[in-house]
PDB file of C-alpha atoms in Angstrom:
ATOM      1  CA  UNK A   1       9.955   3.204 -15.174  1.00 96.00           C
ATOM      2  CA  UNK A   2      10.613  -0.564 -15.745  1.00 98.00           C
ATOM      3  CA  UNK A   3       7.756  -2.696 -14.403  1.00 98.00           C
ATOM      4  CA  UNK A   4       7.147  -6.460 -14.000  1.00 98.00           C
ATOM      5  CA  UNK A   5       3.520  -7.511 -13.988  1.00 97.00           C
ATOM      6  CA  UNK A   6       2.252 -10.765 -12.436  1.00 97.00           C
ATOM      7  CA  UNK A   7      -1.473 -11.368 -13.063  1.00 96.00           C
ATOM      8  CA  UNK A   8      -3.141 -14.712 -13.976  1.00 94.00           C
ATOM      9  CA  UNK A   9      -6.201 -13.055 -15.587  1.00 94.00           C
ATOM     10  CA  UNK A  10      -5.272 -12.555 -19.152  1.00 95.00           C
ATOM     11  CA  UNK A  11      -7.651  -9.683 -19.798  1.00 93.00           C
ATOM     12  CA  UNK A  12      -6.512  -7.663 -16.785  1.00 94.00           C
ATOM     13  CA  UNK A  13      -2.842  -8.538 -17.531  1.00 95.00           C
ATOM     14  CA  UNK A  14      -3.001  -7.289 -21.075  1.00 95.00           C
ATOM     15  CA  UNK A  15      -4.920  -4.260 -19.795  1.00 94.00           C
ATOM     16  CA  UNK A  16      -2.092  -3.432 -17.359  1.00 96.00           C
ATOM     17  CA  UNK A  17       0.509  -3.721 -20.069  1.00 97.00           C
ATOM     18  CA  UNK A  18      -1.378  -1.437 -22.379  1.00 96.00           C
ATOM     19  CA  UNK A  19      -2.079   1.018 -19.571  1.00 95.00           C
ATOM     20  CA  UNK A  20       1.535   1.260 -18.477  1.00 97.00           C
ATOM     21  CA  UNK A  21       3.137   1.238 -21.955  1.00 97.00           C
ATOM     22  CA  UNK A  22       0.797   4.031 -23.036  1.00 96.00           C
ATOM     23  CA  UNK A  23       1.821   5.901 -20.032  1.00 96.00           C
ATOM     24  CA  UNK A  24       5.401   5.799 -20.993  1.00 96.00           C
ATOM     25  CA  UNK A  25       6.471   2.952 -18.742  1.00 97.00           C
ATOM     26  CA  UNK A  26       8.299  -0.236 -20.022  1.00 98.00           C
ATOM     27  CA  UNK A  27       6.908  -3.553 -19.052  1.00 98.00           C
ATOM     28  CA  UNK A  28       9.983  -5.826 -18.939  1.00 98.00           C
ATOM     29  CA  UNK A  29       8.271  -8.968 -18.032  1.00 97.00           C
ATOM     30  CA  UNK A  30       4.880 -10.491 -17.386  1.00 97.00           C
ATOM     31  CA  UNK A  31       4.026 -13.589 -15.186  1.00 96.00           C
ATOM     32  CA  UNK A  32       0.839 -15.663 -15.218  1.00 95.00           C
ATOM     33  CA  UNK A  33       1.621 -18.153 -12.447  1.00 95.00           C
ATOM     34  CA  UNK A  34       3.171 -17.955  -8.993  1.00 92.00           C
ATOM     35  CA  UNK A  35       6.414 -19.865  -9.875  1.00 94.00           C
ATOM     36  CA  UNK A  36       7.155 -17.414 -12.670  1.00 96.00           C
ATOM     37  CA  UNK A  37       7.161 -14.370 -10.547  1.00 95.00           C
ATOM     38  CA  UNK A  38      10.277 -14.522  -8.360  1.00 95.00           C
ATOM     39  CA  UNK A  39      12.614 -15.504 -11.266  1.00 96.00           C
ATOM     40  CA  UNK A  40      11.220 -12.644 -13.337  1.00 96.00           C
ATOM     41  CA  UNK A  41      11.822 -10.110 -10.571  1.00 95.00           C
ATOM     42  CA  UNK A  42      15.382 -11.315  -9.890  1.00 95.00           C
ATOM     43  CA  UNK A  43      16.227 -11.441 -13.559  1.00 96.00           C
ATOM     44  CA  UNK A  44      14.972  -7.917 -14.378  1.00 97.00           C
ATOM     45  CA  UNK A  45      15.210  -6.145 -11.110  1.00 96.00           C
ATOM     46  CA  UNK A  46      12.448  -3.672 -12.103  1.00 97.00           C
ATOM     47  CA  UNK A  47      11.795  -0.184 -10.714  1.00 97.00           C
ATOM     48  CA  UNK A  48       8.402  -1.552  -9.587  1.00 97.00           C
ATOM     49  CA  UNK A  49       6.400  -4.682  -9.567  1.00 97.00           C
ATOM     50  CA  UNK A  50       2.638  -4.993  -9.901  1.00 97.00           C
ATOM     51  CA  UNK A  51       1.463  -8.346  -8.441  1.00 95.00           C
ATOM     52  CA  UNK A  52      -1.731 -10.142  -7.931  1.00 94.00           C
ATOM     53  CA  UNK A  53      -1.992 -11.664  -4.528  1.00 90.00           C
ATOM     54  CA  UNK A  54      -3.657 -15.028  -5.561  1.00 90.00           C
ATOM     55  CA  UNK A  55      -2.123 -16.854  -8.558  1.00 92.00           C
ATOM     56  CA  UNK A  56      -1.941 -20.318  -9.898  1.00 93.00           C
ATOM     57  CA  UNK A  57      -1.265 -23.075  -9.055  1.00 92.00           C
ATOM     58  CA  UNK A  58      -2.858 -22.757  -5.615  1.00 90.00           C
ATOM     59  CA  UNK A  59      -4.678 -19.345  -5.804  1.00 90.00           C
ATOM     60  CA  UNK A  60      -3.754 -18.629  -2.129  1.00 86.00           C
ATOM     61  CA  UNK A  61      -1.037 -16.075  -1.702  1.00 88.00           C
ATOM     62  CA  UNK A  62       1.556 -16.959  -4.374  1.00 90.00           C
ATOM     63  CA  UNK A  63       1.918 -13.450  -5.584  1.00 89.00           C
ATOM     64  CA  UNK A  64       2.467 -12.086  -2.018  1.00 87.00           C
ATOM     65  CA  UNK A  65       4.882 -14.803  -1.236  1.00 88.00           C
ATOM     66  CA  UNK A  66       6.967 -13.951  -4.427  1.00 90.00           C
ATOM     67  CA  UNK A  67       6.833 -10.279  -3.495  1.00 87.00           C
ATOM     68  CA  UNK A  68       8.176 -10.832   0.017  1.00 87.00           C
ATOM     69  CA  UNK A  69      10.841 -13.288  -1.153  1.00 90.00           C
ATOM     70  CA  UNK A  70      11.925 -10.657  -3.781  1.00 90.00           C
ATOM     71  CA  UNK A  71      12.164  -7.966  -1.294  1.00 88.00           C
ATOM     72  CA  UNK A  72      14.536 -10.106   0.755  1.00 88.00           C
ATOM     73  CA  UNK A  73      16.794 -10.600  -2.383  1.00 91.00           C
ATOM     74  CA  UNK A  74      16.290  -7.006  -3.522  1.00 91.00           C
ATOM     75  CA  UNK A  75      15.907  -4.812  -0.520  1.00 87.00           C
ATOM     76  CA  UNK A  76      13.524  -1.934  -1.068  1.00 86.00           C
ATOM     77  CA  UNK A  77      12.129  -3.408  -4.281  1.00 92.00           C
ATOM     78  CA  UNK A  78       8.889  -1.291  -4.831  1.00 94.00           C
ATOM     79  CA  UNK A  79       5.860  -3.591  -4.883  1.00 93.00           C
ATOM     80  CA  UNK A  80       2.263  -2.725  -5.600  1.00 94.00           C
ATOM     81  CA  UNK A  81       0.048  -5.679  -4.737  1.00 91.00           C
ATOM     82  CA  UNK A  82      -3.537  -6.066  -6.262  1.00 92.00           C
ATOM     83  CA  UNK A  83      -6.287  -7.997  -4.554  1.00 88.00           C
ATOM     84  CA  UNK A  84      -9.942  -8.780  -5.366  1.00 86.00           C
ATOM     85  CA  UNK A  85     -11.003  -8.249  -1.713  1.00 78.00           C
ATOM     86  CA  UNK A  86      -9.593  -6.657   1.383  1.00 72.00           C
ATOM     87  CA  UNK A  87      -7.340  -9.353   2.802  1.00 71.00           C
ATOM     88  CA  UNK A  88      -6.451  -7.753   6.140  1.00 65.00           C
ATOM     89  CA  UNK A  89      -3.748 -10.375   7.022  1.00 69.00           C
ATOM     90  CA  UNK A  90      -2.051 -10.000   3.580  1.00 69.00           C
ATOM     91  CA  UNK A  91      -1.826  -6.196   3.976  1.00 67.00           C
ATOM     92  CA  UNK A  92      -0.381  -6.683   7.414  1.00 68.00           C
ATOM     93  CA  UNK A  93       2.219  -9.102   6.308  1.00 71.00           C
ATOM     94  CA  UNK A  94       3.231  -6.976   3.386  1.00 73.00           C
ATOM     95  CA  UNK A  95       3.686  -3.945   5.634  1.00 70.00           C
ATOM     96  CA  UNK A  96       5.005  -5.829   8.636  1.00 65.00           C
ATOM     97  CA  UNK A  97       8.662  -5.331   7.680  1.00 58.00           C
ATOM     98  CA  UNK A  98       8.299  -1.553   7.876  1.00 54.00           C
ATOM     99  CA  UNK A  99      10.173  -1.140   4.600  1.00 54.00           C
ATOM    100  CA  UNK A 100       9.214   1.517   2.165  1.00 75.00           C
ATOM    101  CA  UNK A 101       7.851   1.302  -1.348  1.00 87.00           C
ATOM    102  CA  UNK A 102       4.774  -0.935  -0.737  1.00 86.00           C
ATOM    103  CA  UNK A 103       1.252  -0.620  -1.894  1.00 87.00           C
ATOM    104  CA  UNK A 104      -2.039  -2.601  -1.582  1.00 86.00           C
ATOM    105  CA  UNK A 105      -4.866  -1.882  -3.763  1.00 90.00           C
ATOM    106  CA  UNK A 106      -8.186  -3.506  -4.601  1.00 90.00           C
ATOM    107  CA  UNK A 107      -8.365  -4.470  -8.280  1.00 89.00           C
ATOM    108  CA  UNK A 108     -11.342  -2.173  -8.815  1.00 85.00           C
ATOM    109  CA  UNK A 109      -8.858   0.714  -8.271  1.00 81.00           C
ATOM    110  CA  UNK A 110      -7.003  -0.195 -11.521  1.00 84.00           C
ATOM    111  CA  UNK A 111     -10.058   1.053 -13.526  1.00 84.00           C
ATOM    112  CA  UNK A 112      -9.495   4.454 -11.917  1.00 87.00           C
ATOM    113  CA  UNK A 113      -6.484   5.051 -14.200  1.00 92.00           C
ATOM    114  CA  UNK A 114      -5.297   8.326 -12.607  1.00 91.00           C
ATOM    115  CA  UNK A 115      -5.524   6.878  -9.091  1.00 88.00           C
ATOM    116  CA  UNK A 116      -3.710   3.712 -10.117  1.00 93.00           C
ATOM    117  CA  UNK A 117      -0.847   5.488 -11.858  1.00 94.00           C
ATOM    118  CA  UNK A 118      -0.514   7.864  -9.002  1.00 92.00           C
ATOM    119  CA  UNK A 119      -0.269   4.944  -6.556  1.00 91.00           C
ATOM    120  CA  UNK A 120       2.317   3.294  -8.703  1.00 95.00           C
ATOM    121  CA  UNK A 121       4.440   6.432  -8.868  1.00 95.00           C
ATOM    122  CA  UNK A 122       4.209   6.799  -5.020  1.00 89.00           C
ATOM    123  CA  UNK A 123       5.280   3.235  -4.428  1.00 92.00           C
ATOM    124  CA  UNK A 124       8.066   3.464  -7.068  1.00 95.00           C
ATOM    125  CA  UNK A 125       9.418   6.610  -5.226  1.00 91.00           C
ATOM    126  CA  UNK A 126       9.600   4.691  -2.021  1.00 87.00           C
ATOM    127  CA  UNK A 127       6.252   5.751  -0.581  1.00 83.00           C
ATOM    128  CA  UNK A 128       2.989   3.953   0.407  1.00 82.00           C
ATOM    129  CA  UNK A 129      -0.248   3.468  -1.459  1.00 84.00           C
ATOM    130  CA  UNK A 130      -2.897   1.716   0.492  1.00 82.00           C
ATOM    131  CA  UNK A 131      -6.467   1.395  -0.748  1.00 83.00           C
ATOM    132  CA  UNK A 132      -8.907   3.538   1.387  1.00 81.00           C
ATOM    133  CA  UNK A 133     -10.908   0.346   2.254  1.00 80.00           C
ATOM    134  CA  UNK A 134      -7.716  -1.515   3.398  1.00 73.00           C
ATOM    135  CA  UNK A 135      -6.912   1.490   5.589  1.00 74.00           C
ATOM    136  CA  UNK A 136     -10.445   1.534   6.966  1.00 73.00           C
ATOM    137  CA  UNK A 137     -10.154  -2.081   7.901  1.00 71.00           C
ATOM    138  CA  UNK A 138      -6.711  -1.508   9.623  1.00 66.00           C
ATOM    139  CA  UNK A 139      -8.032   1.429  11.555  1.00 65.00           C
ATOM    140  CA  UNK A 140     -11.193  -0.219  12.866  1.00 66.00           C
ATOM    141  CA  UNK A 141     -10.270  -3.757  13.568  1.00 62.00           C
ATOM    142  CA  UNK A 142      -9.144  -3.066  17.179  1.00 58.00           C
ATOM    143  CA  UNK A 143     -11.026  -1.838  20.175  1.00 57.00           C
ATOM    144  CA  UNK A 144      -9.691  -0.462  23.408  1.00 63.00           C
ATOM    145  CA  UNK A 145      -6.530   0.449  21.777  1.00 68.00           C
ATOM    146  CA  UNK A 146      -4.651   3.960  21.631  1.00 72.00           C
ATOM    147  CA  UNK A 147      -6.546   4.612  18.420  1.00 75.00           C
ATOM    148  CA  UNK A 148      -9.603   5.262  20.628  1.00 78.00           C
ATOM    149  CA  UNK A 149      -7.778   8.272  22.012  1.00 83.00           C
ATOM    150  CA  UNK A 150      -7.763   9.915  18.534  1.00 84.00           C
ATOM    151  CA  UNK A 151     -10.411  12.543  17.667  1.00 91.00           C
ATOM    152  CA  UNK A 152     -12.472  12.095  14.623  1.00 90.00           C
ATOM    153  CA  UNK A 153     -10.345  14.686  12.812  1.00 93.00           C
ATOM    154  CA  UNK A 154      -7.067  12.984  13.850  1.00 90.00           C
ATOM    155  CA  UNK A 155      -8.358   9.629  12.535  1.00 85.00           C
ATOM    156  CA  UNK A 156      -9.227  11.375   9.199  1.00 89.00           C
ATOM    157  CA  UNK A 157      -5.600  12.716   9.092  1.00 90.00           C
ATOM    158  CA  UNK A 158      -4.174   9.278   9.982  1.00 85.00           C
ATOM    159  CA  UNK A 159      -6.288   7.575   7.399  1.00 83.00           C
ATOM    160  CA  UNK A 160      -5.102   9.932   4.600  1.00 87.00           C
ATOM    161  CA  UNK A 161      -1.485   9.640   5.845  1.00 83.00           C
ATOM    162  CA  UNK A 162      -1.826   5.799   5.579  1.00 78.00           C
ATOM    163  CA  UNK A 163      -3.115   6.124   2.092  1.00 80.00           C
ATOM    164  CA  UNK A 164       0.194   7.838   1.216  1.00 78.00           C
ATOM    165  CA  UNK A 165      -0.857  11.483   0.849  1.00 83.00           C
ATOM    166  CA  UNK A 166       1.330  14.323   1.949  1.00 86.00           C
ATOM    167  CA  UNK A 167       0.430  17.238   4.196  1.00 90.00           C
ATOM    168  CA  UNK A 168      -0.518  19.567   1.368  1.00 94.00           C
ATOM    169  CA  UNK A 169      -2.929  17.004  -0.196  1.00 92.00           C
ATOM    170  CA  UNK A 170      -4.433  16.208   3.270  1.00 93.00           C
ATOM    171  CA  UNK A 171      -5.027  20.002   3.947  1.00 95.00           C
ATOM    172  CA  UNK A 172      -6.775  20.298   0.630  1.00 95.00           C
ATOM    173  CA  UNK A 173      -8.932  17.185   1.187  1.00 94.00           C
ATOM    174  CA  UNK A 174      -9.983  18.235   4.661  1.00 95.00           C
ATOM    175  CA  UNK A 175     -10.247  21.979   3.651  1.00 95.00           C
ATOM    176  CA  UNK A 176      -7.822  23.025   6.454  1.00 95.00           C
ATOM    177  CA  UNK A 177      -4.363  24.622   6.645  1.00 95.00           C
ATOM    178  CA  UNK A 178      -1.214  22.742   6.385  1.00 94.00           C
ATOM    179  CA  UNK A 179      -0.383  24.060   9.889  1.00 94.00           C
ATOM    180  CA  UNK A 180      -3.541  22.460  11.224  1.00 95.00           C
ATOM    181  CA  UNK A 181      -2.555  19.234   9.509  1.00 93.00           C
ATOM    182  CA  UNK A 182       0.949  19.328  11.140  1.00 91.00           C
ATOM    183  CA  UNK A 183      -0.715  19.874  14.475  1.00 92.00           C
ATOM    184  CA  UNK A 184      -2.986  16.911  14.058  1.00 91.00           C
ATOM    185  CA  UNK A 185      -0.218  14.691  12.887  1.00 87.00           C
ATOM    186  CA  UNK A 186       1.881  15.780  16.019  1.00 86.00           C
ATOM    187  CA  UNK A 187      -1.125  14.767  18.251  1.00 86.00           C
ATOM    188  CA  UNK A 188      -1.447  11.420  16.364  1.00 84.00           C
ATOM    189  CA  UNK A 189       2.154  10.530  17.110  1.00 81.00           C
ATOM    190  CA  UNK A 190       1.968  11.696  20.686  1.00 81.00           C
ATOM    191  CA  UNK A 191      -1.200   9.511  21.328  1.00 81.00           C
ATOM    192  CA  UNK A 192       0.244   6.559  19.563  1.00 76.00           C
ATOM    193  CA  UNK A 193       3.637   6.984  21.421  1.00 75.00           C
ATOM    194  CA  UNK A 194       5.498   7.374  18.090  1.00 70.00           C
ATOM    195  CA  UNK A 195       8.326   9.798  17.545  1.00 60.00           C
ATOM    196  CA  UNK A 196       6.824  13.156  16.360  1.00 55.00           C
ATOM    197  CA  UNK A 197       9.988  14.038  14.605  1.00 56.00           C
ATOM    198  CA  UNK A 198       9.658  11.184  12.064  1.00 51.00           C
ATOM    199  CA  UNK A 199       8.893  12.553   8.646  1.00 58.00           C
ATOM    200  CA  UNK A 200       7.915  11.540   5.203  1.00 56.00           C
ATOM    201  CA  UNK A 201       7.036   8.006   4.285  1.00 53.00           C
ATOM    202  CA  UNK A 202       8.940   6.446   7.224  1.00 56.00           C
ATOM    203  CA  UNK A 203       6.482   8.320   9.540  1.00 66.00           C
ATOM    204  CA  UNK A 204       3.536   6.808   7.660  1.00 65.00           C
ATOM    205  CA  UNK A 205       5.163   3.433   7.703  1.00 57.00           C
ATOM    206  CA  UNK A 206       5.834   3.707  11.422  1.00 58.00           C
ATOM    207  CA  UNK A 207       2.108   4.396  12.053  1.00 65.00           C
ATOM    208  CA  UNK A 208       1.082   1.345   9.842  1.00 65.00           C
ATOM    209  CA  UNK A 209       3.658  -0.922  11.551  1.00 56.00           C
ATOM    210  CA  UNK A 210       2.122   0.041  14.856  1.00 57.00           C
ATOM    211  CA  UNK A 211      -1.416  -0.670  13.666  1.00 61.00           C
ATOM    212  CA  UNK A 212      -0.402  -3.970  12.115  1.00 58.00           C
ATOM    213  CA  UNK A 213       1.815  -5.336  14.742  1.00 48.00           C
ATOM    214  CA  UNK A 214       0.576  -4.193  18.082  1.00 46.00           C
ATOM    215  CA  UNK A 215      -1.034  -6.802  20.189  1.00 46.00           C
ATOM    216  CA  UNK A 216      -2.962  -4.437  22.201  1.00 41.00           C
ATOM    217  CA  UNK A 217      -6.726  -4.912  22.313  1.00 39.00           C
TER     218      UNK A 217
END
C-alpha cells in the first residue's frame, strides 16, 4: 500500500513511517505543515492518506481541509484522520459526504499497532474506521431522536457497525449468532427509516450520515 503521511509532530511522524514501512507499506511522501498536504496527495495519489487534523501554521483544521480538498480532486481517496481529542464537528464534516474510505481515530489508537493497521486496511479497502470514543459521541449527542427507539442491544450493534466491523466480528464481540446480528441490523434500519437492503460499508455510512446530518432533536 502506498501511503502519504501528514503529521507535524516529528516523533509521531517518524514513528508512523517506521510502523508502516516495517509492515510492508510504502510511504511515498510526508508532510509537516498544512500547505504541504494537498500538493503531496495530488502528486502521489496514494492508496491511503494518514493525516493529522490540526497542523501548522494555524493548528486549526488544516489537515482535515486538505483531506476534504483532496477527495474532491481524487474521488474516493481513502483518508484516515488522526486527532488528539474527539472533535465531533470534524468527524461529522469528514463523514458528511457519505463517501467510502474514511477513518477518524484518536492518536492514542496509533500506539495499539494491530488496531491502527487494521483500521488503515479497512479504510484503504473503502470501509470505515471510527474510534469507539468518536462513535459514542455521535450516538449520544442527540436526545428525543429515532436513536431513542433502539434497544440497548441494537445500540451496541449500531456502535460496532459504525466502527467498521462486519457481521461476523459483531457476532463474536457480542457472543451471539450472525443471524441475531442480521436481525438487529434490520431493526436498526427500520427504526432509523433507512433501507434495510443496503449492505456493506455503504450501509454503515448511511447510518453515520443520518447521525451526522439529521437536524432532529
